[in-house]
Tab-separated table of C-alpha atoms in Angstrom:
chain	number	residue	atom	x	y	z
A	1	UNK	CA	0.050	-4.384	9.449
A	2	UNK	CA	3.110	-6.554	8.931
A	3	UNK	CA	6.583	-5.806	10.275
A	4	UNK	CA	9.192	-6.085	7.529
A	5	UNK	CA	12.374	-5.226	9.445
A	6	UNK	CA	13.722	-3.675	12.640
A	7	UNK	CA	17.063	-2.303	13.848
A	8	UNK	CA	17.824	-0.636	17.176
A	9	UNK	CA	20.600	0.779	19.337
A	10	UNK	CA	20.424	1.598	23.030
A	11	UNK	CA	22.762	4.578	23.419
A	12	UNK	CA	23.192	4.083	27.158
A	13	UNK	CA	24.528	0.522	26.936
A	14	UNK	CA	25.546	0.479	23.261
A	15	UNK	CA	23.403	-2.674	22.890
A	16	UNK	CA	22.653	-2.992	19.197
A	17	UNK	CA	20.208	-5.117	17.274
A	18	UNK	CA	21.432	-5.311	13.716
A	19	UNK	CA	18.707	-5.246	11.088
A	20	UNK	CA	16.426	-8.264	11.388
A	21	UNK	CA	13.901	-9.115	8.700
A	22	UNK	CA	10.582	-10.760	9.553
A	23	UNK	CA	8.248	-12.991	7.601
A	24	UNK	CA	4.557	-13.663	8.088
A	25	UNK	CA	5.614	-16.333	10.574
A	26	UNK	CA	9.000	-15.902	12.229
A	27	UNK	CA	10.570	-18.263	14.750
A	28	UNK	CA	13.446	-16.738	16.730
A	29	UNK	CA	15.791	-19.446	18.008
A	30	UNK	CA	19.125	-19.349	19.793
A	31	UNK	CA	20.917	-19.775	23.103
A	32	UNK	CA	19.635	-18.184	26.298
A	33	UNK	CA	20.630	-14.570	26.812
A	34	UNK	CA	21.280	-13.648	23.177
A	35	UNK	CA	18.331	-11.250	22.965
A	36	UNK	CA	15.305	-13.149	21.604
A	37	UNK	CA	12.943	-11.903	24.297
A	38	UNK	CA	14.350	-8.384	24.054
A	39	UNK	CA	13.453	-8.255	20.360
A	40	UNK	CA	9.811	-8.929	21.244
A	41	UNK	CA	9.980	-6.359	24.052
A	42	UNK	CA	11.265	-3.742	21.616
A	43	UNK	CA	8.275	-4.287	19.339
A	44	UNK	CA	5.919	-3.881	22.300
A	45	UNK	CA	7.793	-0.740	23.396
A	46	UNK	CA	7.431	0.744	19.909
A	47	UNK	CA	3.690	0.333	20.247
A	48	UNK	CA	3.839	2.138	23.596
A	49	UNK	CA	6.022	4.850	22.082
A	50	UNK	CA	3.177	5.726	19.716
A	51	UNK	CA	0.247	4.941	21.996
A	52	UNK	CA	1.902	6.220	25.140
A	53	UNK	CA	-0.151	7.325	28.108
A	54	UNK	CA	2.442	9.160	30.179
A	55	UNK	CA	6.064	8.919	29.114
A	56	UNK	CA	8.579	7.485	26.696
A	57	UNK	CA	9.149	3.748	27.450
A	58	UNK	CA	12.458	2.870	29.126
A	59	UNK	CA	13.677	1.060	26.003
A	60	UNK	CA	13.494	4.331	24.041
A	61	UNK	CA	14.722	6.892	26.554
A	62	UNK	CA	18.091	7.152	24.822
A	63	UNK	CA	17.991	5.165	21.617
A	64	UNK	CA	17.806	5.131	17.851
A	65	UNK	CA	15.807	2.786	15.652
A	66	UNK	CA	14.414	2.034	12.233
A	67	UNK	CA	11.337	-0.070	11.622
A	68	UNK	CA	9.746	-0.834	8.275
A	69	UNK	CA	6.142	-2.017	8.044
A	70	UNK	CA	3.682	-2.877	5.303
A	71	UNK	CA	0.083	-1.633	5.481
A	72	UNK	CA	-2.308	-2.250	2.599
A	73	UNK	CA	0.605	-2.671	0.164
A	74	UNK	CA	2.164	0.613	1.248
A	75	UNK	CA	5.610	0.422	2.874
A	76	UNK	CA	6.243	2.830	5.748
A	77	UNK	CA	9.685	3.435	7.256
A	78	UNK	CA	9.840	5.050	10.682
A	79	UNK	CA	13.271	6.230	11.843
A	80	UNK	CA	13.785	7.807	15.233
A	81	UNK	CA	16.332	9.006	17.715
A	82	UNK	CA	15.754	9.990	21.347
A	83	UNK	CA	18.097	11.608	23.849
A	84	UNK	CA	18.112	12.505	27.503
A	85	UNK	CA	17.145	16.076	28.331
A	86	UNK	CA	19.723	16.847	30.990
A	87	UNK	CA	18.623	19.089	33.856
A	88	UNK	CA	15.235	19.613	32.177
A	89	UNK	CA	16.576	22.450	30.068
A	90	UNK	CA	14.688	23.930	27.152
A	91	UNK	CA	14.986	21.853	24.049
A	92	UNK	CA	17.410	23.104	21.418
A	93	UNK	CA	14.659	23.187	18.814
A	94	UNK	CA	12.400	26.237	19.123
A	95	UNK	CA	9.592	24.515	17.258
A	96	UNK	CA	9.216	21.983	20.036
A	97	UNK	CA	7.498	22.715	23.312
A	98	UNK	CA	9.058	22.131	26.693
A	99	UNK	CA	8.031	18.894	28.401
A	100	UNK	CA	5.206	19.662	30.800
A	101	UNK	CA	6.042	16.900	33.244
A	102	UNK	CA	9.572	17.303	34.623
A	103	UNK	CA	9.853	13.561	35.192
A	104	UNK	CA	9.906	13.106	31.432
A	105	UNK	CA	13.599	13.479	30.787
A	106	UNK	CA	13.760	12.142	27.214
A	107	UNK	CA	12.791	13.829	23.976
A	108	UNK	CA	12.717	13.125	20.251
A	109	UNK	CA	15.962	14.424	18.788
A	110	UNK	CA	15.190	13.095	15.313
A	111	UNK	CA	12.138	11.457	13.748
A	112	UNK	CA	11.228	10.683	10.169
A	113	UNK	CA	8.383	8.827	8.473
A	114	UNK	CA	8.345	7.920	4.789
A	115	UNK	CA	5.929	5.927	2.657
A	116	UNK	CA	6.409	4.051	-0.583
A	117	UNK	CA	3.731	2.846	-3.010
A	118	UNK	CA	4.053	0.274	-5.786
A	119	UNK	CA	7.850	0.058	-5.573
A	120	UNK	CA	8.132	3.775	-6.229
A	121	UNK	CA	10.467	6.201	-4.523
A	122	UNK	CA	9.983	6.839	-0.781
A	123	UNK	CA	8.181	10.083	-0.031
A	124	UNK	CA	8.564	12.002	3.231
A	125	UNK	CA	5.517	12.383	5.457
A	126	UNK	CA	7.394	14.262	8.168
A	127	UNK	CA	10.937	14.863	9.370
A	128	UNK	CA	11.859	16.350	12.731
A	129	UNK	CA	15.439	17.479	13.376
A	130	UNK	CA	17.147	19.966	15.654
A	131	UNK	CA	16.718	22.460	12.801
A	132	UNK	CA	12.947	22.242	12.701
A	133	UNK	CA	9.964	20.216	11.551
A	134	UNK	CA	8.977	19.467	7.975
A	135	UNK	CA	5.458	18.100	7.685
A	136	UNK	CA	4.295	17.227	4.148
A	137	UNK	CA	6.601	19.919	2.824
A	138	UNK	CA	5.309	22.567	5.227
A	139	UNK	CA	7.830	24.065	7.651
A	140	UNK	CA	5.351	26.493	9.216
A	141	UNK	CA	4.051	23.963	11.712
A	142	UNK	CA	2.774	24.892	15.202
A	143	UNK	CA	4.864	23.885	18.183
A	144	UNK	CA	4.555	20.249	19.207
A	145	UNK	CA	5.534	18.282	22.301
A	146	UNK	CA	9.102	16.984	22.131
A	147	UNK	CA	8.339	13.953	24.282
A	148	UNK	CA	5.706	12.545	21.910
A	149	UNK	CA	6.028	10.842	18.561
A	150	UNK	CA	4.695	12.785	15.597
A	151	UNK	CA	2.766	9.639	14.657
A	152	UNK	CA	0.804	10.137	17.871
A	153	UNK	CA	0.487	13.918	17.539
A	154	UNK	CA	-0.682	13.806	13.899
A	155	UNK	CA	-2.543	10.491	14.164
A	156	UNK	CA	-5.645	11.914	12.469
A	157	UNK	CA	-3.788	12.890	9.311
A	158	UNK	CA	-4.712	10.683	6.350
A	159	UNK	CA	-1.178	9.415	5.670
A	160	UNK	CA	-0.412	8.755	9.344
A	161	UNK	CA	-3.652	7.193	10.601
A	162	UNK	CA	-2.858	3.742	9.097
A	163	UNK	CA	0.477	3.674	10.939
A	164	UNK	CA	-1.024	4.844	14.218
A	165	UNK	CA	-3.768	2.229	13.974
A	166	UNK	CA	-1.392	-0.458	12.713
A	167	UNK	CA	0.782	-0.421	15.826
A	168	UNK	CA	-2.349	-0.829	17.942
A	169	UNK	CA	-2.727	-4.322	16.455
A	170	UNK	CA	0.449	-5.590	18.150
A	171	UNK	CA	-0.578	-8.323	20.614
A	172	UNK	CA	1.877	-9.289	23.339
A	173	UNK	CA	0.429	-12.622	24.430
A	174	UNK	CA	1.176	-13.391	28.079
A	175	UNK	CA	-0.305	-16.591	29.438
A	176	UNK	CA	0.271	-15.511	33.037
A	177	UNK	CA	-1.691	-12.311	32.456
A	178	UNK	CA	-4.517	-14.073	30.639
A	179	UNK	CA	-4.966	-16.895	33.138
A	180	UNK	CA	-5.305	-14.448	36.029
A	181	UNK	CA	-7.717	-12.095	34.286
A	182	UNK	CA	-11.325	-12.233	35.489
A	183	UNK	CA	-14.240	-11.195	33.301
A	184	UNK	CA	-16.782	-9.138	35.200
A	185	UNK	CA	-20.291	-8.893	33.808
A	186	UNK	CA	-20.870	-5.419	35.207
A	187	UNK	CA	-17.898	-3.725	33.533
A	188	UNK	CA	-16.345	-5.926	30.850
A	189	UNK	CA	-18.993	-7.806	29.036
A	190	UNK	CA	-20.203	-7.927	26.417
A	191	UNK	CA	-21.623	-5.025	24.462
A	192	UNK	CA	-20.665	-2.614	27.233
A	193	UNK	CA	-17.131	-2.524	25.820
A	194	UNK	CA	-18.302	-1.629	22.330
A	195	UNK	CA	-21.755	-0.097	22.804
A	196	UNK	CA	-20.433	3.329	21.806
A	197	UNK	CA	-19.897	2.017	18.289
A	198	UNK	CA	-22.580	2.064	15.644
A	199	UNK	CA	-22.262	-1.579	14.703
A	200	UNK	CA	-21.562	-4.652	16.787
A	201	UNK	CA	-19.865	-7.272	14.623
A	202	UNK	CA	-17.444	-10.146	14.778
A	203	UNK	CA	-14.855	-8.076	12.897
A	204	UNK	CA	-15.173	-5.451	15.592
A	205	UNK	CA	-14.465	-8.006	18.320
A	206	UNK	CA	-11.351	-9.112	16.444
A	207	UNK	CA	-10.070	-5.558	16.135
A	208	UNK	CA	-10.521	-4.201	19.677
A	209	UNK	CA	-7.591	-4.338	22.099
A	210	UNK	CA	-8.860	-6.407	25.037
A	211	UNK	CA	-7.896	-9.658	26.752
A	212	UNK	CA	-8.420	-12.839	24.770
A	213	UNK	CA	-10.711	-14.278	27.462
A	214	UNK	CA	-13.004	-11.249	27.014
A	215	UNK	CA	-13.126	-11.858	23.273
A	216	UNK	CA	-13.812	-15.540	23.869
A	217	UNK	CA	-16.673	-14.604	26.179
A	218	UNK	CA	-18.168	-12.273	23.572
A	219	UNK	CA	-17.948	-15.065	21.000
A	220	UNK	CA	-19.711	-17.391	23.434
A	221	UNK	CA	-22.650	-15.015	23.861
A	222	UNK	CA	-22.946	-13.412	20.428
A	223	UNK	CA	-21.118	-15.521	17.839
A	224	UNK	CA	-21.820	-19.087	18.872
A	225	UNK	CA	-20.688	-20.531	15.536
A	226	UNK	CA	-17.185	-19.107	16.043
A	227	UNK	CA	-17.068	-20.292	19.636
A	228	UNK	CA	-18.096	-23.776	18.474
A	229	UNK	CA	-15.239	-23.834	15.945
A	230	UNK	CA	-12.777	-22.942	18.697
A	231	UNK	CA	-14.298	-25.606	20.917
A	232	UNK	CA	-14.049	-28.223	18.165
A	233	UNK	CA	-10.330	-27.523	17.602
A	234	UNK	CA	-9.767	-27.776	21.348
A	235	UNK	CA	-11.654	-31.071	21.697
A	236	UNK	CA	-9.730	-32.499	18.729
A	237	UNK	CA	-6.609	-32.167	20.886
A	238	UNK	CA	-8.191	-33.178	24.199
A	239	UNK	CA	-10.724	-35.827	23.209
A	240	UNK	CA	-11.800	-36.429	26.804
A	241	UNK	CA	-13.358	-32.968	26.853
A	242	UNK	CA	-17.078	-32.984	26.044
A	243	UNK	CA	-17.983	-29.317	26.172
A	244	UNK	CA	-16.735	-25.788	26.932
A	245	UNK	CA	-18.742	-22.900	28.360
A	246	UNK	CA	-18.606	-19.584	30.233
A	247	UNK	CA	-20.418	-19.561	33.569
A	248	UNK	CA	-20.676	-17.295	36.638
A	249	UNK	CA	-18.506	-18.468	39.525
A	250	UNK	CA	-20.086	-19.924	42.662
A	251	UNK	CA	-18.366	-17.275	44.761
A	252	UNK	CA	-19.493	-14.271	42.707
A	253	UNK	CA	-22.324	-14.363	40.165
A	254	UNK	CA	-20.915	-11.190	38.585
A	255	UNK	CA	-17.632	-12.900	37.648
A	256	UNK	CA	-17.485	-15.298	34.700
A	257	UNK	CA	-15.130	-18.238	34.393
A	258	UNK	CA	-14.221	-20.683	31.666
A	259	UNK	CA	-15.341	-24.261	32.313
A	260	UNK	CA	-14.856	-27.602	30.559
A	261	UNK	CA	-16.952	-30.743	30.848
A	262	UNK	CA	-15.039	-34.013	31.027
A	263	UNK	CA	-16.235	-37.519	30.100
A	264	UNK	CA	-17.585	-38.133	33.603
A	265	UNK	CA	-20.023	-35.265	33.168
A	266	UNK	CA	-18.312	-33.040	35.710
A	267	UNK	CA	-17.559	-29.407	34.942
A	268	UNK	CA	-14.042	-28.181	35.707
A	269	UNK	CA	-13.263	-24.471	36.190
A	270	UNK	CA	-10.282	-22.845	34.480
A	271	UNK	CA	-8.351	-22.503	37.747
A	272	UNK	CA	-8.416	-26.302	38.045
A	273	UNK	CA	-7.436	-26.947	34.436
A	274	UNK	CA	-3.853	-27.833	33.579
A	275	UNK	CA	-1.725	-24.956	32.309
A	276	UNK	CA	-1.206	-26.782	29.020
A	277	UNK	CA	-4.924	-27.181	28.372
A	278	UNK	CA	-5.749	-23.585	29.219
A	279	UNK	CA	-2.864	-22.119	27.202
A	280	UNK	CA	-3.827	-24.294	24.236
A	281	UNK	CA	-7.393	-22.965	24.351
A	282	UNK	CA	-6.130	-19.386	24.487
A	283	UNK	CA	-3.786	-19.903	21.534
A	284	UNK	CA	-6.542	-21.461	19.447
A	285	UNK	CA	-8.735	-18.505	20.378
A	286	UNK	CA	-6.001	-16.096	19.245
A	287	UNK	CA	-6.140	-17.645	15.782
A	288	UNK	CA	-9.862	-17.048	15.483
A	289	UNK	CA	-10.315	-13.837	17.443
A	290	UNK	CA	-7.428	-11.670	16.203
A	291	UNK	CA	-7.657	-9.319	13.260
A	292	UNK	CA	-5.821	-10.215	10.071
A	293	UNK	CA	-3.854	-7.010	10.706
A	294	UNK	CA	-2.539	-8.332	14.035
A	295	UNK	CA	1.069	-8.984	14.940
A	296	UNK	CA	1.075	-11.680	17.607
A	297	UNK	CA	4.150	-11.977	19.828
A	298	UNK	CA	4.667	-15.118	21.912
A	299	UNK	CA	7.784	-15.570	24.031
A	300	UNK	CA	8.945	-19.140	24.752
A	301	UNK	CA	5.977	-20.620	22.954
A	302	UNK	CA	6.458	-24.116	24.369
A	303	UNK	CA	6.135	-23.114	28.051
A	304	UNK	CA	3.337	-25.099	29.730
A	305	UNK	CA	2.519	-26.955	26.499
A	306	UNK	CA	2.809	-30.703	26.031
A	307	UNK	CA	3.849	-32.362	22.783
A	308	UNK	CA	0.193	-32.968	21.888
A	309	UNK	CA	-0.489	-29.221	22.123
A	310	UNK	CA	2.553	-27.832	20.351
A	311	UNK	CA	1.174	-28.816	16.937
A	312	UNK	CA	-1.206	-25.852	17.061
A	313	UNK	CA	1.718	-23.646	16.053
A	314	UNK	CA	1.333	-25.071	12.554
A	315	UNK	CA	-2.325	-24.044	12.470
A	316	UNK	CA	-3.284	-20.547	11.405
A	317	UNK	CA	-6.895	-21.112	10.354
A	318	UNK	CA	-6.498	-18.422	7.709
A	319	UNK	CA	-6.384	-15.622	10.262
A	320	UNK	CA	-3.742	-13.722	8.275
A	321	UNK	CA	-2.003	-12.501	11.437
A	322	UNK	CA	1.760	-12.169	11.599
A	323	UNK	CA	3.326	-14.399	14.243
A	324	UNK	CA	6.718	-13.668	15.818
A	325	UNK	CA	7.611	-16.238	18.457
A	326	UNK	CA	10.632	-17.499	20.364
A	327	UNK	CA	11.353	-21.072	21.329
A	328	UNK	CA	14.050	-23.384	22.668
A	329	UNK	CA	12.074	-26.575	22.117
A	330	UNK	CA	13.518	-28.904	19.420
A	331	UNK	CA	10.027	-30.194	18.589
A	332	UNK	CA	8.741	-26.666	17.927
A	333	UNK	CA	11.775	-25.788	15.814
A	334	UNK	CA	11.517	-29.000	13.805
A	335	UNK	CA	7.791	-28.431	13.311
A	336	UNK	CA	8.312	-25.054	11.626
A	337	UNK	CA	9.682	-24.757	8.100
A	338	UNK	CA	13.354	-23.764	8.189
A	339	UNK	CA	12.504	-20.860	5.857
A	340	UNK	CA	10.919	-19.251	8.938
A	341	UNK	CA	13.878	-19.837	11.281
A	342	UNK	CA	15.777	-16.775	12.466
A	343	UNK	CA	18.915	-17.702	14.384
A	344	UNK	CA	19.765	-15.102	17.017
A	345	UNK	CA	23.379	-14.792	18.178
A	346	UNK	CA	25.397	-12.194	19.998
A	347	UNK	CA	28.935	-10.852	19.885
A	348	UNK	CA	29.288	-8.694	22.990
A	349	UNK	CA	26.791	-5.860	22.524
A	350	UNK	CA	26.026	-6.697	18.903
A	351	UNK	CA	22.997	-8.931	18.243
A	352	UNK	CA	22.847	-10.585	14.845
A	353	UNK	CA	19.820	-12.387	13.410
A	354	UNK	CA	20.280	-14.616	10.355
A	355	UNK	CA	18.132	-17.097	8.487
A	356	UNK	CA	19.013	-20.756	7.949
A	357	UNK	CA	20.331	-20.125	4.436
A	358	UNK	CA	23.025	-17.828	5.834
A	359	UNK	CA	24.580	-20.815	7.625
A	360	UNK	CA	24.202	-23.104	4.598
A	361	UNK	CA	22.185	-25.617	6.554
A	362	UNK	CA	20.987	-28.806	4.840
A	363	UNK	CA	18.460	-28.706	2.035
A	364	UNK	CA	15.955	-30.926	3.850
A	365	UNK	CA	14.374	-29.702	7.068
A	366	UNK	CA	15.519	-32.815	8.930
A	367	UNK	CA	19.126	-32.357	7.828
A	368	UNK	CA	19.015	-28.623	8.569
A	369	UNK	CA	17.568	-29.282	12.009
A	370	UNK	CA	20.414	-31.653	12.937
A	371	UNK	CA	22.988	-29.120	11.760
A	372	UNK	CA	21.239	-26.336	13.655
A	373	UNK	CA	21.522	-28.262	16.927
A	374	UNK	CA	25.302	-28.360	16.464
A	375	UNK	CA	25.707	-24.793	15.257
A	376	UNK	CA	27.794	-22.547	17.544
A	377	UNK	CA	25.431	-19.646	16.956
A	378	UNK	CA	22.574	-21.805	18.249
A	379	UNK	CA	24.247	-23.680	21.097
A	380	UNK	CA	26.640	-21.006	22.372
A	381	UNK	CA	24.951	-17.855	21.114
A	382	UNK	CA	28.153	-16.698	19.438
A	383	UNK	CA	28.325	-16.027	15.713
A	384	UNK	CA	31.827	-16.924	14.482
A	385	UNK	CA	31.119	-15.900	10.890
């Protein structure tokens, strides 16, 4: 899945993200506080809104949105609107069931999904309003829960399954989460996580939603050639590293840890590695171990990385994943083609995202970069246009 565009309004605060368009690689840049991180959080929350376990995410308790995605050359547009259910009253729409858990105070007031093939006209999959529910032209639909997306409820329908599965491929990469995650042989690794499936393959590892260190461990045990490619890319950056392996810890033989061997022949555990080295290894692993359908979100990409590590942003190794990242670092910005820059600015509650061409930046990347650094929208976060 690839995200084409997104717009959003939080009704409670009137915070609005005007329509932003994404490319296969998108770099969100701008002053602190303009909303770069929030854009990534919204994408993660949309995933939770479909694959929710208990309740509507906070970001969508009282909001409206429109997101357009591309899946196998079919364009889907998902429009939604949620509202607070004051005093836990019955919903105004008879076709919708009352929320079973009284703590769930929000409900879907409006929801619509359309699909479009080969530049044809959009066709409606479903549309939910306060007048009723239209599903593939059928209005005689059984009652459904008002606090769940119809994409979740009808996830097994042929036209909806690709969308339901597509949002599952959103990866919110958090270095802090990854570095503190411990792989336990008894519960996590390796085939135990996928033994219920008929076939154990590398493509399967890439597609399952688990921590990157778990995937790296599976590659180490079952797909050594892939692990060796990851290791080679890592050693190319840190040439004093001789080898990389997964080994049980001295404290607990049931817990695995990542280790590197330095030139002196000593093995160093991941908790003694520098943050930059460890994050670099994880990012390289993301390139190899993520499905081509993945949407990888990385906030403040440069954090913990040195100049010698930042170059990996230009490497994709043909993974086909969509990358949406934020950064303040001039080196990162200058490393990425200006055609991928998205300049985020804010005018009170209105967030505007524009590409470099909108500001008529220089034709060469070097010239455009110098102009960007002096642009009010970049330095002050205020769009005067």
